[in-house]
mmCIF file of C-alpha atoms in Angstrom:
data_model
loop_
_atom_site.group_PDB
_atom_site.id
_atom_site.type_symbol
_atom_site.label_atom_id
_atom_site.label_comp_id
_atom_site.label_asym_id
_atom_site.label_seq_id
_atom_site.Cartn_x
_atom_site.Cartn_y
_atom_site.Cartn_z
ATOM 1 C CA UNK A 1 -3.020 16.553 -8.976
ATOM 2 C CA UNK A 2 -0.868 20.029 -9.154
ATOM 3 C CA UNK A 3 1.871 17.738 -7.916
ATOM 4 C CA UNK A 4 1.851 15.193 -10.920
ATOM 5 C CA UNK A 5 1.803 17.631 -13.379
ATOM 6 C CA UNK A 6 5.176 19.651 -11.560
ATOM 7 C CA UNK A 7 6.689 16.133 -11.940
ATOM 8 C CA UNK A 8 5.332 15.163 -15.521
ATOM 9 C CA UNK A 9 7.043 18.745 -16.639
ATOM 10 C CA UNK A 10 10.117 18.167 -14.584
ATOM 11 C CA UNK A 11 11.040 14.862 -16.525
ATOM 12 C CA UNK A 12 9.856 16.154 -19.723
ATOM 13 C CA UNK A 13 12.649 18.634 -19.434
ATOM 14 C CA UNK A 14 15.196 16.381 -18.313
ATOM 15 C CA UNK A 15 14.703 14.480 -20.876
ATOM 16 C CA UNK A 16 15.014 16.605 -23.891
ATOM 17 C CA UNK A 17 17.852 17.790 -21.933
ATOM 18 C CA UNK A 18 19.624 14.706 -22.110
ATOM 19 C CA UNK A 19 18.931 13.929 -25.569
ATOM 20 C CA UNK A 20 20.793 16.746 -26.853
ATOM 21 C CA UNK A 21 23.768 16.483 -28.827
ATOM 22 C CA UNK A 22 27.277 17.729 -26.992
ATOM 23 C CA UNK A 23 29.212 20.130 -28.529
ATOM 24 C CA UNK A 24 32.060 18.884 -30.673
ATOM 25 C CA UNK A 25 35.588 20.330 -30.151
ATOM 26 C CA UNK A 26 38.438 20.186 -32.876
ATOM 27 C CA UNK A 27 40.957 21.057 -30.215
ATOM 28 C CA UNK A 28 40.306 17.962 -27.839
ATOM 29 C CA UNK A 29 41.467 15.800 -30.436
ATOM 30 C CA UNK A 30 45.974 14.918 -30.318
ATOM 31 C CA UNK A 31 48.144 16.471 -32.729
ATOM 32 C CA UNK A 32 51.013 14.633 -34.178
ATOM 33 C CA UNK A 33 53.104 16.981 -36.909
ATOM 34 C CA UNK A 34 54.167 15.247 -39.664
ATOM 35 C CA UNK A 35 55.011 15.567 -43.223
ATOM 36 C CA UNK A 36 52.519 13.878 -45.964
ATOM 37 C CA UNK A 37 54.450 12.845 -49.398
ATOM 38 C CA UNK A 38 51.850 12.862 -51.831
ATOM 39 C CA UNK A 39 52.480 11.355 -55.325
ATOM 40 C CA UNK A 40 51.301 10.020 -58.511
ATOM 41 C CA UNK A 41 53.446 9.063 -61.779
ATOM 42 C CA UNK A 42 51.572 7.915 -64.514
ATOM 43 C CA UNK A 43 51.835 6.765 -68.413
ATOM 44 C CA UNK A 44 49.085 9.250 -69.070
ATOM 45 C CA UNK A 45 49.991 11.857 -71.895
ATOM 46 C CA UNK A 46 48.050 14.835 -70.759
ATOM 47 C CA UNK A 47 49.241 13.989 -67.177
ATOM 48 C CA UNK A 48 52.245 15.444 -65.930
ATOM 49 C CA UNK A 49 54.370 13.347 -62.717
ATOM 50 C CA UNK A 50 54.062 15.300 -59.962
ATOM 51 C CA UNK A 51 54.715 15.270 -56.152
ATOM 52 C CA UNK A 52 53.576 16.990 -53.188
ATOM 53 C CA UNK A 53 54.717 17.877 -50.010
ATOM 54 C CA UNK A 54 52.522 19.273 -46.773
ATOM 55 C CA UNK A 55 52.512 19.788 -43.588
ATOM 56 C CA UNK A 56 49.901 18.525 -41.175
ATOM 57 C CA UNK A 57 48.244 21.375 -38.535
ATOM 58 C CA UNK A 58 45.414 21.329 -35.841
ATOM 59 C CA UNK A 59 41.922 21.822 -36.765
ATOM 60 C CA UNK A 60 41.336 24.066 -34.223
ATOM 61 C CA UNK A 61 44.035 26.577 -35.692
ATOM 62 C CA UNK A 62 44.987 28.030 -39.327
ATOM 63 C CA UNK A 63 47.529 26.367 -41.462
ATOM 64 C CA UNK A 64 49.137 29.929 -41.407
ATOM 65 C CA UNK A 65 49.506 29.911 -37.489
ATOM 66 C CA UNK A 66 51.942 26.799 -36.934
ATOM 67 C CA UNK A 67 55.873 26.556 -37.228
ATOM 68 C CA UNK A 68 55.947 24.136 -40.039
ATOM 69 C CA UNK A 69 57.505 20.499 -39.100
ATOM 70 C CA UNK A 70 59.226 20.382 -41.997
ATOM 71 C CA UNK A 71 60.295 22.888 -44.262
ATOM 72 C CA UNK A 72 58.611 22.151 -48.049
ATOM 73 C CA UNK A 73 60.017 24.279 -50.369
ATOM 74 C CA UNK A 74 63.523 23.862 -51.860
ATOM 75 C CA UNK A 75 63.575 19.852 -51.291
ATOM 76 C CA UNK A 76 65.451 17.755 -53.794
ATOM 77 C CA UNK A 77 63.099 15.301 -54.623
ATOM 78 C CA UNK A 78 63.495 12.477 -57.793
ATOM 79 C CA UNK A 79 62.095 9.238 -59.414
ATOM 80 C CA UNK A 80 65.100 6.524 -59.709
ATOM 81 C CA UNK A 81 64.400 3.398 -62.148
ATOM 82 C CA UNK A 82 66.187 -0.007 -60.774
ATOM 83 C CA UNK A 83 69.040 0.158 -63.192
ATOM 84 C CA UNK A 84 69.998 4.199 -61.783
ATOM 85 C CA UNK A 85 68.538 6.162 -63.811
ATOM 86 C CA UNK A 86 67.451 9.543 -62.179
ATOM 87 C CA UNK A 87 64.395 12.086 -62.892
ATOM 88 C CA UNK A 88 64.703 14.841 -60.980
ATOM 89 C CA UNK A 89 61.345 17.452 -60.322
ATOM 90 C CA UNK A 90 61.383 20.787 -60.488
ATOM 91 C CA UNK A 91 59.422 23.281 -57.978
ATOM 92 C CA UNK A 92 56.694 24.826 -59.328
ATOM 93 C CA UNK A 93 56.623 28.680 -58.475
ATOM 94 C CA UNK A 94 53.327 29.192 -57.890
ATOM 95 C CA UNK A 95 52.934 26.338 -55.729
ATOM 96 C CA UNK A 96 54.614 25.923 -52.641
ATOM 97 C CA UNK A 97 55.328 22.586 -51.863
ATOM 98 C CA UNK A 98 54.447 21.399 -55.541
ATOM 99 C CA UNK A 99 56.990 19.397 -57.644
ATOM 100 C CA UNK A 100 56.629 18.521 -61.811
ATOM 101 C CA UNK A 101 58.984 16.458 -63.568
ATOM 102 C CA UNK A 102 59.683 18.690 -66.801
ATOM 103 C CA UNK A 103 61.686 16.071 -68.557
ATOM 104 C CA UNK A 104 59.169 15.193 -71.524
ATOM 105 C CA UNK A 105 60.632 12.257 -72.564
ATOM 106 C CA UNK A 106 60.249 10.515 -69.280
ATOM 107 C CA UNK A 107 58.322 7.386 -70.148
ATOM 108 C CA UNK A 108 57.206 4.763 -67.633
ATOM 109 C CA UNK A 109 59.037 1.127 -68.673
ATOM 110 C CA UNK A 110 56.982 -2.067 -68.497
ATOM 111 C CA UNK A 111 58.852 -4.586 -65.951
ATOM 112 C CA UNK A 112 61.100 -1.692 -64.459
ATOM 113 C CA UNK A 113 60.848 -0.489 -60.635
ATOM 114 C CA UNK A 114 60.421 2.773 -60.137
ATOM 115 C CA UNK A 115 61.481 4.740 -56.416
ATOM 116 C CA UNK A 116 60.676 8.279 -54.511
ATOM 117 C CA UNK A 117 63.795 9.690 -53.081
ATOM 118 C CA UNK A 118 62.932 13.084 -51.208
ATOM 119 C CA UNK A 119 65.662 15.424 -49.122
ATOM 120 C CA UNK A 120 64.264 18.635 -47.711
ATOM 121 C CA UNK A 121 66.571 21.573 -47.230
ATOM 122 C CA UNK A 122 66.961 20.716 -43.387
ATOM 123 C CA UNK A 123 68.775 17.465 -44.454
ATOM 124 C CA UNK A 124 65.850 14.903 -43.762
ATOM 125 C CA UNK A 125 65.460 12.177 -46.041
ATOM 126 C CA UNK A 126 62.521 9.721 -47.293
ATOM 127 C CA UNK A 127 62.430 7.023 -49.784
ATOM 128 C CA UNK A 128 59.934 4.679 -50.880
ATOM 129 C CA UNK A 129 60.871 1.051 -52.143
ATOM 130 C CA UNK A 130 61.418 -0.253 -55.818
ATOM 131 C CA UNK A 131 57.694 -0.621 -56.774
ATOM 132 C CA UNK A 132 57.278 -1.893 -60.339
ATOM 133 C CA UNK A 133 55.557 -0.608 -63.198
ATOM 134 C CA UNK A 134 52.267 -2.628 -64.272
ATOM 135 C CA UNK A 135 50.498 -2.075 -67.339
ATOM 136 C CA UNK A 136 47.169 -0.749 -66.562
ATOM 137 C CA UNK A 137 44.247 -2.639 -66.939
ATOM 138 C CA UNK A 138 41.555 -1.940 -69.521
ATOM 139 C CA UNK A 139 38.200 -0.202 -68.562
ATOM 140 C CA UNK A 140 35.520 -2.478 -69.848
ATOM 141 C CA UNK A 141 31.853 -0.229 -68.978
ATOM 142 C CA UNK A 142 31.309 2.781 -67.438
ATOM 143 C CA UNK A 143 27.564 3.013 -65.763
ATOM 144 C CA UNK A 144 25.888 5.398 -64.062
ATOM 145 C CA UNK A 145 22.613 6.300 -62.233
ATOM 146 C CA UNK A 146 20.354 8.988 -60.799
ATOM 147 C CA UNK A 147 20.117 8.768 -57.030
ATOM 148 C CA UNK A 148 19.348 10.983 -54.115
ATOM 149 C CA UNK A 149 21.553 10.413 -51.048
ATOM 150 C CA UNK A 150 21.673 11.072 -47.520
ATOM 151 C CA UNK A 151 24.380 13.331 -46.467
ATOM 152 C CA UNK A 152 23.872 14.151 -42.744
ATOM 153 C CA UNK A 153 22.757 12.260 -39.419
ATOM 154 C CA UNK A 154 20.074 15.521 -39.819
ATOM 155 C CA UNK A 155 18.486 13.869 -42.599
ATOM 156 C CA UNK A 156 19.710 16.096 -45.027
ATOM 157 C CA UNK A 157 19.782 14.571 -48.541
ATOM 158 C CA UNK A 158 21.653 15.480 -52.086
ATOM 159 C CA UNK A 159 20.704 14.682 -55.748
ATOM 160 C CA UNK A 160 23.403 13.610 -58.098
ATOM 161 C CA UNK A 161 24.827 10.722 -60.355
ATOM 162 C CA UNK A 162 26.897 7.665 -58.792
ATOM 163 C CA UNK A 163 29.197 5.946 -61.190
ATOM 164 C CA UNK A 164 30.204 1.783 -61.310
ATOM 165 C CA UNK A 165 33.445 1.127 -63.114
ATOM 166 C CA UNK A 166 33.783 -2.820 -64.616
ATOM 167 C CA UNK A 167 37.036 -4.077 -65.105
ATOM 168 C CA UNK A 168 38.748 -7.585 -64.993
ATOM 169 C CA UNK A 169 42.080 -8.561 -63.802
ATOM 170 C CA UNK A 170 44.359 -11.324 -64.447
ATOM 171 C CA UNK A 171 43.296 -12.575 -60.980
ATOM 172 C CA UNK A 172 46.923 -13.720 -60.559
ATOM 173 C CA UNK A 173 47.154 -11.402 -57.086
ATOM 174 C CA UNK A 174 45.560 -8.308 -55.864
ATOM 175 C CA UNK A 175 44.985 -4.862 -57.673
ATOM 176 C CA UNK A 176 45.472 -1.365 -56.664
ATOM 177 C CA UNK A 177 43.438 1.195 -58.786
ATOM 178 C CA UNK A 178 42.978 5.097 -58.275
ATOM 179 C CA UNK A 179 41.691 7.342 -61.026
ATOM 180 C CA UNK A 180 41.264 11.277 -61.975
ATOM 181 C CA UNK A 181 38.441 12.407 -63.363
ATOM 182 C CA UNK A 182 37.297 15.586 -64.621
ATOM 183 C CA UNK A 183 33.661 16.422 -65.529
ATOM 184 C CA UNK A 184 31.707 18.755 -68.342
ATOM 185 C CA UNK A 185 28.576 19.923 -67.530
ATOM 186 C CA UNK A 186 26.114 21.983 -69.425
ATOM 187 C CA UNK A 187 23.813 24.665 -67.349
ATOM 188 C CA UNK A 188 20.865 26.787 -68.963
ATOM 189 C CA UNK A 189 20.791 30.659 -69.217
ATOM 190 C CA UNK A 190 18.227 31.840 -66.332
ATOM 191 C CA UNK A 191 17.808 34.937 -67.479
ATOM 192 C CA UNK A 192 17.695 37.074 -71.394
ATOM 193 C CA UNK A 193 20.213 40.177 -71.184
ATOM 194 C CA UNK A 194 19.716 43.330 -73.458
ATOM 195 C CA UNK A 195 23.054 44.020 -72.455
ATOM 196 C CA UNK A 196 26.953 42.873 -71.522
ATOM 197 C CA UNK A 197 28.775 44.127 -68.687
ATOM 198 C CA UNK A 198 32.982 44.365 -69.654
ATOM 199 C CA UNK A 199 33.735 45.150 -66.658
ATOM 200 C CA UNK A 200 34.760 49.036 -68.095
ATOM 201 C CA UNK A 201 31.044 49.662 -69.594
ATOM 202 C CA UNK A 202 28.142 48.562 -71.019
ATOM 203 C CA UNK A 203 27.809 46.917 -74.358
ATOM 204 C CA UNK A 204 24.653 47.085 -76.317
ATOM 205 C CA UNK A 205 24.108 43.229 -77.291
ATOM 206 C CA UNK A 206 22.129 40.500 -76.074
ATOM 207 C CA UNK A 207 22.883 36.916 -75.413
ATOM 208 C CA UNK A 208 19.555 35.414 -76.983
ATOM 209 C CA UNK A 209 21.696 33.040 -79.056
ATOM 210 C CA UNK A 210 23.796 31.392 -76.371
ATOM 211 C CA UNK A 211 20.745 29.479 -74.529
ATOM 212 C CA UNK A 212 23.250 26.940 -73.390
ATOM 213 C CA UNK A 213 26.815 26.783 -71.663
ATOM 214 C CA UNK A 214 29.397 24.329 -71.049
ATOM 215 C CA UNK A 215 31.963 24.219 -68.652
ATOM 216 C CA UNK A 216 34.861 21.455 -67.805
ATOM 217 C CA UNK A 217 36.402 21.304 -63.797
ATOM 218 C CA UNK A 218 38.355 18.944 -62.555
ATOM 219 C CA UNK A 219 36.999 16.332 -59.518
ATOM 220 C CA UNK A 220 38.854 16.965 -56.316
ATOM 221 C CA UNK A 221 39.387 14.294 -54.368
ATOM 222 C CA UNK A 222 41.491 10.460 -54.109
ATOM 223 C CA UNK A 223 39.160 7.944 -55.816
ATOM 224 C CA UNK A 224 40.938 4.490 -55.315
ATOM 225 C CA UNK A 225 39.557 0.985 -55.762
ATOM 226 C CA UNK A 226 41.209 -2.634 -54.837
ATOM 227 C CA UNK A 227 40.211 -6.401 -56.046
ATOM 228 C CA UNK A 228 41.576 -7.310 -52.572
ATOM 229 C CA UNK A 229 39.178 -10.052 -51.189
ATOM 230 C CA UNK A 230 37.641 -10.846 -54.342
ATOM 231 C CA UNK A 231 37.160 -14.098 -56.144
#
């Protein structure tokens, strides 16, 4: 009987031993450098064109630590139209890497096709091909719901909203969409205050009258969508 229960114990262990999940190592994975070209032009007023250049780099080290493939700053980078017309960007200087056109008359032409011509400083080159200009399509409903999520294989879960765009196309061939989004929100005061730190000193006033805040922030992130396969 002593012996059974040794051997009862000894699987037990091997067991949970063997069910346990193996440590997961950025560095194992392979590392190809290369340079990402990043951009979006767009007829929207309040959105400026703008491209971006970066650099890829191994998980398990800093962006900081590599020797850069290519070089991103100083590139010559512009939009050509199909009859030669050129828009060149302009390096932003807080941004390394970032390019905005500032020509504010740039306007996107209905039936035109549009190409990315970028030269870095080294003398490497990249182009896209002529793609043309389609008017976007109306948004027809915006929904939305409450929902709680799963967000890990640990069961972990999140609350939040999910979103359904409808639109319709002209079904003639298939549709590319992406869209930015930014979000306002509205948050509660948690607690009364009797007074207001400036940062210098303290004033004497309270902020009994401003119960509720808003704040705008824009949504990180690509959100694309495609009627690809649809009927």
């Amino acid at each position: 009987m002593q012996l059974s229960k040794k051997l009862i114990l000894y699987i037990f262990i091997l067991v949970t031993i063997g069910s346990c999940i193996e440590p997961y190592f950025p560095g194992d994975l392979d590392y190809e450098p290369m340079l990402f070209i990043q951009a979006i032009v767009t007829d929207h007023p309040d959105i400026a064109p703008r491209v971006q250049l970066s650099n890829t780099y191994p998980l398990s080290t800093g962006e900081d630590e590599i020797i850069p493939y290519v070089n991103i700053s100083g590139a010559t980078v512009y939009i050509e139209r199909d009859d030669g017309i050129r828009y060149y960007f302009s390096e932003q200087s807080w941004g390394k890497g970032i390019y905005y056109l500032p020509d504010p008359s740039f306007a996107l032409v209905a039936g035109s096709s549009y190409m990315l011509f970028v030269e870095t400083v080294d003398g490497q080159q990249f182009e896209s091909g002529y793609e043309p200009y389609i008017l976007p399509t109306e948004i027809e409903e915006i929904g939305y719901k409450y929902a709680t999520d799963q967000t890990s294989e640990l069961g972990e879960t999140s609350e939040g909203y999910s979103f359904n765009v409808t639109t319709t196309g002209d079904g003639a061939e298939s549709s590319y969409y992406r869209w930015e989004m930014d979000h306002t929100y509205r948050y509660k005061v948690s607690l009364h205050a009797d007074f207001i730190w400036t940062g210098v000193r303290l004033v004497d006033t309270t902020n009994y009258h401003l119960v509720y805040c808003y704040m705008d922030d824009f949504v990180r992130g690509i959100y694309v969508g495609s009627t690809s396969g649809l009927t």
